[in-house]
């Protein structure tokens, strides 16, 4: 017997967690002498009320969808991939090499090439931790974290010494050729009379992210590989009984996870920066963990959670811009949301379960 | 109390325990419904019932783990509140759990005083405890070395420590929850001797079990529970296993397996000099050779841990080995890529593993997903080259569940929401429906209720009669005796001997299981 209905688990628990995070954030804002209601209004105005705000929210959300999916896929095999950050950085390198050194005739082909490049580089970066876990039992949490630092150093070295634009002081590649530039939402949705999404970075890779959601859903719940991934994640002893190879599943799952994280670079490196810069991920790899947790490792949940975190990112930027609320406090608010929706999940869930049980007992009488 | 006889005149002795109208519900599930029971002092009272009948809930209420929704508890005629286990101990109740609650790297003595130390200093209380422990051991014939580490003594001894723990806390009433589940037949006999001694010394014992034989062997009175209700309380001497089984299940149950003589055909499985060394470098199989023919059941008996599990695992493709194994005359790989479970299945070997919760099923998967587990690459289950045909598989699953009487027959429920017996039927349905040449079965009825045992045994016999070879591993001697056409006894990684069930008995098999060959003496 389930303790509470599915809808309560999927909707009510995260909503209540969010509410508690919001209340606590309001108290913190109030404590430093600002008006929480005004602050919240400013966040909503800045992130959701104008199309340009949406343009930023969706841009961030795109990143979080990719990294959230990356964590989710790995988690179905009970592998905790914390290396989204490093895999996305290497994805950036893959995207940059594809865009710089292959003469693309049109962006439609370039995005395909860049996706393949980003995915392969991201997957390759996940391979070593995956191999070490599968063959040597080195815990993937530890190795993927270490590989984040290595990725940062590799990128740093390459940008400063190898890929840097001639005569530039800025550790970044030259701008990608015009033909690889992706259409932004402004290009796609503005008409002659009204300009939408002015100045915002959201671009066509948002749809690539949606496509990735569908892909992950099909992979996990409709394919044999997904079946084996889930079986292995639930019980490695049962997987052994069924003849599912632990080594194969561990490596293949991590490769898919790394590829998804690497795809994020299509949005940031090709879509927004149009060149590879230092620290192209800005922590999106870590946010992916929170997104996956909150989204219950389901693509639909990941999509919704990514939107929420996109809103927090963009709304937070607005706060920093227009109020005296310091930038650090915005990080605190984001942390509170992560804390409540992720780590303190049971704090909300257990009383709710008890409530539902009590309710049913009453009905049964 | 003399000989623990139940006194007819109630006025002379108050019951050691009396429960009146105990009820307890978990959500919509009524675990205990208006239960009343009287246990006279100095007797052994059995409580028997299928899994989920409410036995453990009732005892948890008595031990203060749960609070009853309604009802009263009387200890020695005094109305008593038991809000927690401390109160139960004060009332003189001791509990021996199915899964022992001992600290593995503590000594016997340390475990016994754990939670009952007097004063902040350990040394004086240890010294005091040692004295009373030695006295207790003498009084009840419970020999254990006080300074041995728990992890170094066997399960039988560990159970004695649990009993000593309760006695040390001056328990007058001992509750034992499925105490023989982890014991060998010999250890179980020893336990029963200890219980008889305790009874003789005037202790009151409540024995919870689902094994009819134990009830008949040792109890004075027995209460039967079914679906949360107490269906009967009778004197053991005035009942029979058949009657108790009927009371438990609610219908007539066939306790003996009905089967025609085997008509063995060609050799299906041939094993020669099979050897396995485990991760710690210990040799678990030391040269096993056996054969199973079509249309016969070879039962492998033995005390758990003598290599039977490894034998099944090797044949099922779960661990590598050396030696020769052939199926229908063609040899199979014992190491490398083609030695996994899927290769075995493609060679016509089906496997009902010993541990259905960790091997045979994925508890969080729906029944329909579990019903293709291991066979999920079969083209029959695919919609096209990329995707699986989930809706078709679900429909197939519903039909299989109906044929194997899985209740409830809903393929979308997760495996963990089925009872033990129905989980086992899921595994059997999956493996038998594939129509294998050889079926490996490990502990087919472990933790399975009586009604389902009958069904499972019938299915295994039916597969045999269909001309398939069956290798059965079980620690239940009764099961081995009644199902097998031939019996092989394993001890310490070797086969001690083979017997025909018609020409052997429990005593002879018991000796073989202990590594003694009666013929050579």
JSON list of C-alpha atoms in Angstrom, two decimals, chain B residues 193-303:
[
{"chain": "B", "resi": 193, "resn": "UNK", "atom": "CA", "xyz": [15.36, -28.71, 25.05]},
{"chain": "B", "resi": 194, "resn": "UNK", "atom": "CA", "xyz": [16.24, -25.33, 26.55]},
{"chain": "B", "resi": 195, "resn": "UNK", "atom": "CA", "xyz": [12.62, -24.21, 26.31]},
{"chain": "B", "resi": 196, "resn": "UNK", "atom": "CA", "xyz": [11.44, -27.38, 28.06]},
{"chain": "B", "resi": 197, "resn": "UNK", "atom": "CA", "xyz": [13.97, -26.73, 30.82]},
{"chain": "B", "resi": 198, "resn": "UNK", "atom": "CA", "xyz": [12.79, -23.14, 31.19]},
{"chain": "B", "resi": 199, "resn": "UNK", "atom": "CA", "xyz": [9.23, -24.36, 31.40]},
{"chain": "B", "resi": 200, "resn": "UNK", "atom": "CA", "xyz": [10.19, -26.86, 34.06]},
{"chain": "B", "resi": 201, "resn": "UNK", "atom": "CA", "xyz": [11.71, -23.99, 36.04]},
{"chain": "B", "resi": 202, "resn": "UNK", "atom": "CA", "xyz": [8.36, -22.24, 35.95]},
{"chain": "B", "resi": 203, "resn": "UNK", "atom": "CA", "xyz": [8.86, -19.73, 33.14]},
{"chain": "B", "resi": 204, "resn": "UNK", "atom": "CA", "xyz": [6.04, -18.96, 30.76]},
{"chain": "B", "resi": 205, "resn": "UNK", "atom": "CA", "xyz": [6.87, -19.09, 27.07]},
{"chain": "B", "resi": 206, "resn": "UNK", "atom": "CA", "xyz": [5.07, -17.77, 24.05]},
{"chain": "B", "resi": 207, "resn": "UNK", "atom": "CA", "xyz": [6.30, -19.25, 20.79]},
{"chain": "B", "resi": 208, "resn": "UNK", "atom": "CA", "xyz": [5.37, -17.51, 17.56]},
{"chain": "B", "resi": 209, "resn": "UNK", "atom": "CA", "xyz": [5.84, -19.63, 14.47]},
{"chain": "B", "resi": 210, "resn": "UNK", "atom": "CA", "xyz": [4.32, -20.68, 11.21]},
{"chain": "B", "resi": 211, "resn": "UNK", "atom": "CA", "xyz": [5.71, -24.21, 11.42]},
{"chain": "B", "resi": 212, "resn": "UNK", "atom": "CA", "xyz": [3.11, -26.75, 12.45]},
{"chain": "B", "resi": 213, "resn": "UNK", "atom": "CA", "xyz": [5.68, -29.34, 13.46]},
{"chain": "B", "resi": 214, "resn": "UNK", "atom": "CA", "xyz": [7.17, -27.09, 16.14]},
{"chain": "B", "resi": 215, "resn": "UNK", "atom": "CA", "xyz": [3.77, -26.34, 17.57]},
{"chain": "B", "resi": 216, "resn": "UNK", "atom": "CA", "xyz": [2.93, -30.04, 17.80]},
{"chain": "B", "resi": 217, "resn": "UNK", "atom": "CA", "xyz": [6.31, -30.87, 19.27]},
{"chain": "B", "resi": 218, "resn": "UNK", "atom": "CA", "xyz": [6.65, -28.45, 22.14]},
{"chain": "B", "resi": 219, "resn": "UNK", "atom": "CA", "xyz": [3.57, -26.39, 23.01]},
{"chain": "B", "resi": 220, "resn": "UNK", "atom": "CA", "xyz": [0.91, -27.07, 25.63]},
{"chain": "B", "resi": 221, "resn": "UNK", "atom": "CA", "xyz": [-1.73, -24.84, 24.13]},
{"chain": "B", "resi": 222, "resn": "UNK", "atom": "CA", "xyz": [-1.94, -23.15, 20.76]},
{"chain": "B", "resi": 223, "resn": "UNK", "atom": "CA", "xyz": [-3.79, -20.14, 19.41]},
{"chain": "B", "resi": 224, "resn": "UNK", "atom": "CA", "xyz": [-4.42, -19.78, 15.71]},
{"chain": "B", "resi": 225, "resn": "UNK", "atom": "CA", "xyz": [-4.57, -16.37, 14.06]},
{"chain": "B", "resi": 226, "resn": "UNK", "atom": "CA", "xyz": [-6.02, -15.57, 10.69]},
{"chain": "B", "resi": 227, "resn": "UNK", "atom": "CA", "xyz": [-6.38, -12.10, 9.13]},
{"chain": "B", "resi": 228, "resn": "UNK", "atom": "CA", "xyz": [-5.98, -10.29, 12.44]},
{"chain": "B", "resi": 229, "resn": "UNK", "atom": "CA", "xyz": [-8.44, -12.47, 14.33]},
{"chain": "B", "resi": 230, "resn": "UNK", "atom": "CA", "xyz": [-7.89, -15.22, 16.84]},
{"chain": "B", "resi": 231, "resn": "UNK", "atom": "CA", "xyz": [-9.76, -18.12, 15.25]},
{"chain": "B", "resi": 232, "resn": "UNK", "atom": "CA", "xyz": [-9.18, -20.72, 17.93]},
{"chain": "B", "resi": 233, "resn": "UNK", "atom": "CA", "xyz": [-7.29, -21.60, 21.10]},
{"chain": "B", "resi": 234, "resn": "UNK", "atom": "CA", "xyz": [-6.91, -25.33, 21.72]},
{"chain": "B", "resi": 235, "resn": "UNK", "atom": "CA", "xyz": [-4.88, -27.76, 23.76]},
{"chain": "B", "resi": 236, "resn": "UNK", "atom": "CA", "xyz": [-2.12, -29.12, 21.57]},
{"chain": "B", "resi": 237, "resn": "UNK", "atom": "CA", "xyz": [-2.78, -32.67, 22.68]},
{"chain": "B", "resi": 238, "resn": "UNK", "atom": "CA", "xyz": [-6.35, -32.40, 21.40]},
{"chain": "B", "resi": 239, "resn": "UNK", "atom": "CA", "xyz": [-5.59, -31.16, 17.89]},
{"chain": "B", "resi": 240, "resn": "UNK", "atom": "CA", "xyz": [-3.78, -32.28, 14.76]},
{"chain": "B", "resi": 241, "resn": "UNK", "atom": "CA", "xyz": [-1.59, -30.54, 12.17]},
{"chain": "B", "resi": 242, "resn": "UNK", "atom": "CA", "xyz": [-4.37, -30.94, 9.62]},
{"chain": "B", "resi": 243, "resn": "UNK", "atom": "CA", "xyz": [-6.86, -29.19, 11.86]},
{"chain": "B", "resi": 244, "resn": "UNK", "atom": "CA", "xyz": [-4.45, -26.36, 12.67]},
{"chain": "B", "resi": 245, "resn": "UNK", "atom": "CA", "xyz": [-3.62, -25.85, 8.99]},
{"chain": "B", "resi": 246, "resn": "UNK", "atom": "CA", "xyz": [-7.29, -25.63, 8.18]},
{"chain": "B", "resi": 247, "resn": "UNK", "atom": "CA", "xyz": [-7.82, -23.09, 10.97]},
{"chain": "B", "resi": 248, "resn": "UNK", "atom": "CA", "xyz": [-4.88, -21.03, 9.69]},
{"chain": "B", "resi": 249, "resn": "UNK", "atom": "CA", "xyz": [-5.86, -20.95, 6.05]},
{"chain": "B", "resi": 250, "resn": "UNK", "atom": "CA", "xyz": [-9.60, -21.17, 6.39]},
{"chain": "B", "resi": 251, "resn": "UNK", "atom": "CA", "xyz": [-9.96, -24.17, 4.09]},
{"chain": "B", "resi": 252, "resn": "UNK", "atom": "CA", "xyz": [-8.76, -27.75, 3.86]},
{"chain": "B", "resi": 253, "resn": "UNK", "atom": "CA", "xyz": [-5.07, -27.92, 3.06]},
{"chain": "B", "resi": 254, "resn": "UNK", "atom": "CA", "xyz": [-3.13, -30.83, 1.65]},
{"chain": "B", "resi": 255, "resn": "UNK", "atom": "CA", "xyz": [-0.04, -31.10, 3.82]},
{"chain": "B", "resi": 256, "resn": "UNK", "atom": "CA", "xyz": [1.45, -34.01, 1.91]},
{"chain": "B", "resi": 257, "resn": "UNK", "atom": "CA", "xyz": [2.51, -33.58, -1.69]},
{"chain": "B", "resi": 258, "resn": "UNK", "atom": "CA", "xyz": [0.59, -35.80, -4.07]},
{"chain": "B", "resi": 259, "resn": "UNK", "atom": "CA", "xyz": [2.76, -37.06, -6.86]},
{"chain": "B", "resi": 260, "resn": "UNK", "atom": "CA", "xyz": [3.09, -39.95, -9.21]},
{"chain": "B", "resi": 261, "resn": "UNK", "atom": "CA", "xyz": [6.39, -41.87, -9.42]},
{"chain": "B", "resi": 262, "resn": "UNK", "atom": "CA", "xyz": [8.94, -40.10, -11.61]},
{"chain": "B", "resi": 263, "resn": "UNK", "atom": "CA", "xyz": [9.55, -41.26, -15.16]},
{"chain": "B", "resi": 264, "resn": "UNK", "atom": "CA", "xyz": [13.12, -40.08, -15.65]},
{"chain": "B", "resi": 265, "resn": "UNK", "atom": "CA", "xyz": [14.29, -39.62, -19.22]},
{"chain": "B", "resi": 266, "resn": "UNK", "atom": "CA", "xyz": [17.55, -38.50, -20.77]},
{"chain": "B", "resi": 267, "resn": "UNK", "atom": "CA", "xyz": [20.23, -36.66, -18.81]},
{"chain": "B", "resi": 268, "resn": "UNK", "atom": "CA", "xyz": [19.67, -32.91, -18.96]},
{"chain": "B", "resi": 269, "resn": "UNK", "atom": "CA", "xyz": [22.21, -31.50, -16.51]},
{"chain": "B", "resi": 270, "resn": "UNK", "atom": "CA", "xyz": [25.62, -33.03, -16.03]},
{"chain": "B", "resi": 271, "resn": "UNK", "atom": "CA", "xyz": [28.01, -31.43, -13.52]},
{"chain": "B", "resi": 272, "resn": "UNK", "atom": "CA", "xyz": [31.55, -32.67, -13.12]},
{"chain": "B", "resi": 273, "resn": "UNK", "atom": "CA", "xyz": [34.17, -31.55, -10.58]},
{"chain": "B", "resi": 274, "resn": "UNK", "atom": "CA", "xyz": [32.70, -28.11, -10.04]},
{"chain": "B", "resi": 275, "resn": "UNK", "atom": "CA", "xyz": [34.86, -25.83, -7.91]},
{"chain": "B", "resi": 276, "resn": "UNK", "atom": "CA", "xyz": [34.27, -22.32, -6.61]},
{"chain": "B", "resi": 277, "resn": "UNK", "atom": "CA", "xyz": [36.54, -20.05, -4.60]},
{"chain": "B", "resi": 278, "resn": "UNK", "atom": "CA", "xyz": [34.87, -16.97, -3.15]},
{"chain": "B", "resi": 279, "resn": "UNK", "atom": "CA", "xyz": [36.09, -13.38, -2.84]},
{"chain": "B", "resi": 280, "resn": "UNK", "atom": "CA", "xyz": [37.87, -14.14, 0.44]},
{"chain": "B", "resi": 281, "resn": "UNK", "atom": "CA", "xyz": [39.79, -17.04, -1.08]},
{"chain": "B", "resi": 282, "resn": "UNK", "atom": "CA", "xyz": [37.69, -19.68, 0.66]},
{"chain": "B", "resi": 283, "resn": "UNK", "atom": "CA", "xyz": [36.86, -22.74, -1.42]},
{"chain": "B", "resi": 284, "resn": "UNK", "atom": "CA", "xyz": [33.07, -23.07, -1.32]},
{"chain": "B", "resi": 285, "resn": "UNK", "atom": "CA", "xyz": [32.58, -25.91, -3.78]},
{"chain": "B", "resi": 286, "resn": "UNK", "atom": "CA", "xyz": [35.19, -28.64, -3.60]},
{"chain": "B", "resi": 287, "resn": "UNK", "atom": "CA", "xyz": [34.54, -30.76, -6.64]},
{"chain": "B", "resi": 288, "resn": "UNK", "atom": "CA", "xyz": [30.80, -31.28, -7.06]},
{"chain": "B", "resi": 289, "resn": "UNK", "atom": "CA", "xyz": [29.57, -33.90, -9.53]},
{"chain": "B", "resi": 290, "resn": "UNK", "atom": "CA", "xyz": [25.92, -34.66, -10.12]},
{"chain": "B", "resi": 291, "resn": "UNK", "atom": "CA", "xyz": [23.36, -35.22, -12.83]},
{"chain": "B", "resi": 292, "resn": "UNK", "atom": "CA", "xyz": [19.68, -34.44, -13.25]},
{"chain": "B", "resi": 293, "resn": "UNK", "atom": "CA", "xyz": [17.55, -36.26, -15.81]},
{"chain": "B", "resi": 294, "resn": "UNK", "atom": "CA", "xyz": [14.45, -35.07, -17.58]},
{"chain": "B", "resi": 295, "resn": "UNK", "atom": "CA", "xyz": [11.30, -35.65, -15.57]},
{"chain": "B", "resi": 296, "resn": "UNK", "atom": "CA", "xyz": [12.92, -35.90, -12.17]},
{"chain": "B", "resi": 297, "resn": "UNK", "atom": "CA", "xyz": [13.57, -33.68, -9.18]},
{"chain": "B", "resi": 298, "resn": "UNK", "atom": "CA", "xyz": [16.98, -33.81, -7.56]},
{"chain": "B", "resi": 299, "resn": "UNK", "atom": "CA", "xyz": [16.74, -32.34, -4.08]},
{"chain": "B", "resi": 300, "resn": "UNK", "atom": "CA", "xyz": [19.90, -30.90, -2.54]},
{"chain": "B", "resi": 301, "resn": "UNK", "atom": "CA", "xyz": [19.71, -30.93, 1.24]},
{"chain": "B", "resi": 302, "resn": "UNK", "atom": "CA", "xyz": [22.13, -29.39, 3.69]},
{"chain": "B", "resi": 303, "resn": "UNK", "atom": "CA", "xyz": [22.54, -26.89, 6.45]}
]
